[in-house]
Amino acid sequence: MRLLFLGFGTVGQGLAELLIEKEQKLRDENDLEVKVVGIGDMLKGSLYNPNGVDLKGALEKAKAGEKISDLPDAFEGDALELIKATEADMMIEMTYTDIKTAEPATSHIRAALEKGMHITTSNKGPLALNFHELKKLADEKKVKFLYEGTVISGTPLLNLARETLAGSDFKEIKGILNGTTNYILSKMEEGLGYDEALKKAQELGYAEAVPDADVLGWDALAKVTILANTVFGADCKPDDFSCKGITEITAEAIKEAKSRGKRFKLIGKVWRDGDAVKGSVAPEEIDMTHPLAGIMGATNAVTISTDTLGDVTIVGPGAGRVETGYSALIDIINAGGKR
Ligand code: HSE
């Protein structure tokens, strides 16, 4: 499987580490030989070699904050030119999320699908704004459009809902969908200030490039929209749902809630209301005895209410370098490996 990386930031590097570490395992267990033939990054430069680029070298350069285009096989041109020039089986779209325009990621995905490449992406924009168009194009081209990492990183919520729970009807999906805000609320409860907690979340690689997206609830809103579109089959945009973040929650409010046996959590939910699909993001005071109240730090947890099993809850990391990189590994194996 020849791979083209678009975006070689935290998550792209996390995936690269996994591909290097698990090369033999993929070969032995999934009959999958992976070769990275191209890497494009707006800041770090681009590489292309149809016989494979130096992935370890690129990783070292990126970690040292140097340009990967200092290596052999430098490619001159922008992302769309790189996609055009590249012969690959799958594109890994990991550029930054712009939830207002879904660009440039949507254009990258469209161009790669047109060329017949499978896609894996952790970029929420294209899923929240253009899912149905891109899925239709992927179906026409008979390739896979996969996006496990867009909702709670590599914790396999989407695979659980679409594949493992096949045949079930879902009434509601509800949970902690944003790691940064859950981390900040947890740290504030421990006594850290808001700014300090946010800074730590950024250092740990949880926060979005512009952390407003986390703390104002937009990141969770994008995930709610993705769940509505992909799992509930709706055709919704983020603006269709109400959204409130955590910026008005003070340390005093957290303390006061705790004295009443409650804990603030930023809750995203999607539910069926007759024929309509509804969604929302808002802080809720959760009773300490509720399973979601015990989820601390950057961990996420989501409960799916089904007609077959009642409630099924999945708990796991919702952000992070390797954790989100892993989501693409799942998709790569699903697209080209034996299971
Ligand atoms: N900023 C996001 C979070 C990353 O904190 O959950 C994953 O979308």
PDB file of C-alpha atoms and ligand atoms in Angstrom, residues 122 124 149-153 177-181 205-208 214 219 223 298 300 318-320 324, ligand 1:
ATOM      1  CA  SER A 122      -8.614  12.988  11.143  1.00  0.00           C
ATOM      2  CA  LYS A 124     -13.183  17.214  11.120  1.00  0.00           C
ATOM      3  CA  GLY A 149      -9.881   9.757  13.906  1.00  0.00           C
ATOM      4  CA  THR A 150     -12.365  12.590  13.483  1.00  0.00           C
ATOM      5  CA  VAL A 151     -14.313  11.616  16.596  1.00  0.00           C
ATOM      6  CA  ILE A 152     -12.438  10.778  19.849  1.00  0.00           C
ATOM      7  CA  SER A 153      -9.138   9.964  18.094  1.00  0.00           C
ATOM      8  CA  LEU A 177     -16.243  14.398  23.051  1.00  0.00           C
ATOM      9  CA  ASN A 178     -13.442  16.883  23.718  1.00  0.00           C
ATOM     10  CA  GLY A 179     -10.242  16.004  25.563  1.00  0.00           C
ATOM     11  CA  THR A 180      -8.935  19.530  26.060  1.00  0.00           C
ATOM     12  CA  THR A 181     -11.989  20.819  27.921  1.00  0.00           C
ATOM     13  CA  GLY A 205      -0.918  18.051  21.905  1.00  0.00           C
ATOM     14  CA  TYR A 206      -4.612  17.794  22.847  1.00  0.00           C
ATOM     15  CA  ALA A 207      -5.730  21.286  21.917  1.00  0.00           C
ATOM     16  CA  GLU A 208      -6.642  22.443  18.411  1.00  0.00           C
ATOM     17  CA  ASP A 214     -11.999  23.498  22.065  1.00  0.00           C
ATOM     18  CA  ASP A 219     -14.661  20.960  18.298  1.00  0.00           C
ATOM     19  CA  LYS A 223     -17.990  15.797  16.306  1.00  0.00           C
ATOM     20  CA  ALA A 298      -8.087  14.049  28.218  1.00  0.00           C
ATOM     21  CA  ASN A 300     -13.314  10.721  26.375  1.00  0.00           C
ATOM     22  CA  GLY A 318      -9.845  11.458  22.738  1.00  0.00           C
ATOM     23  CA  ALA A 319      -6.717  13.243  21.574  1.00  0.00           C
ATOM     24  CA  GLY A 320      -2.956  12.940  21.342  1.00  0.00           C
ATOM     25  CA  THR A 324      -4.907   9.990  16.840  1.00  0.00           C
TER      26      THR A 324
HETATM   27  N1  HSE B   1      -8.709  19.200  20.353  1.00  0.00           N
HETATM   28  C1  HSE B   1      -9.384  17.954  20.343  1.00  0.00           C
HETATM   29  C2  HSE B   1      -9.676  17.514  21.770  1.00  0.00           C
HETATM   30  C3  HSE B   1      -8.553  16.950  19.636  1.00  0.00           C
HETATM   31  O1  HSE B   1      -9.162  18.141  22.688  1.00  0.00           O
HETATM   32  O2  HSE B   1     -10.436  16.574  21.976  1.00  0.00           O
HETATM   33  C4  HSE B   1      -9.317  15.858  19.021  1.00  0.00           C
HETATM   34  O3  HSE B   1     -10.307  16.307  18.159  1.00  0.00           O
END
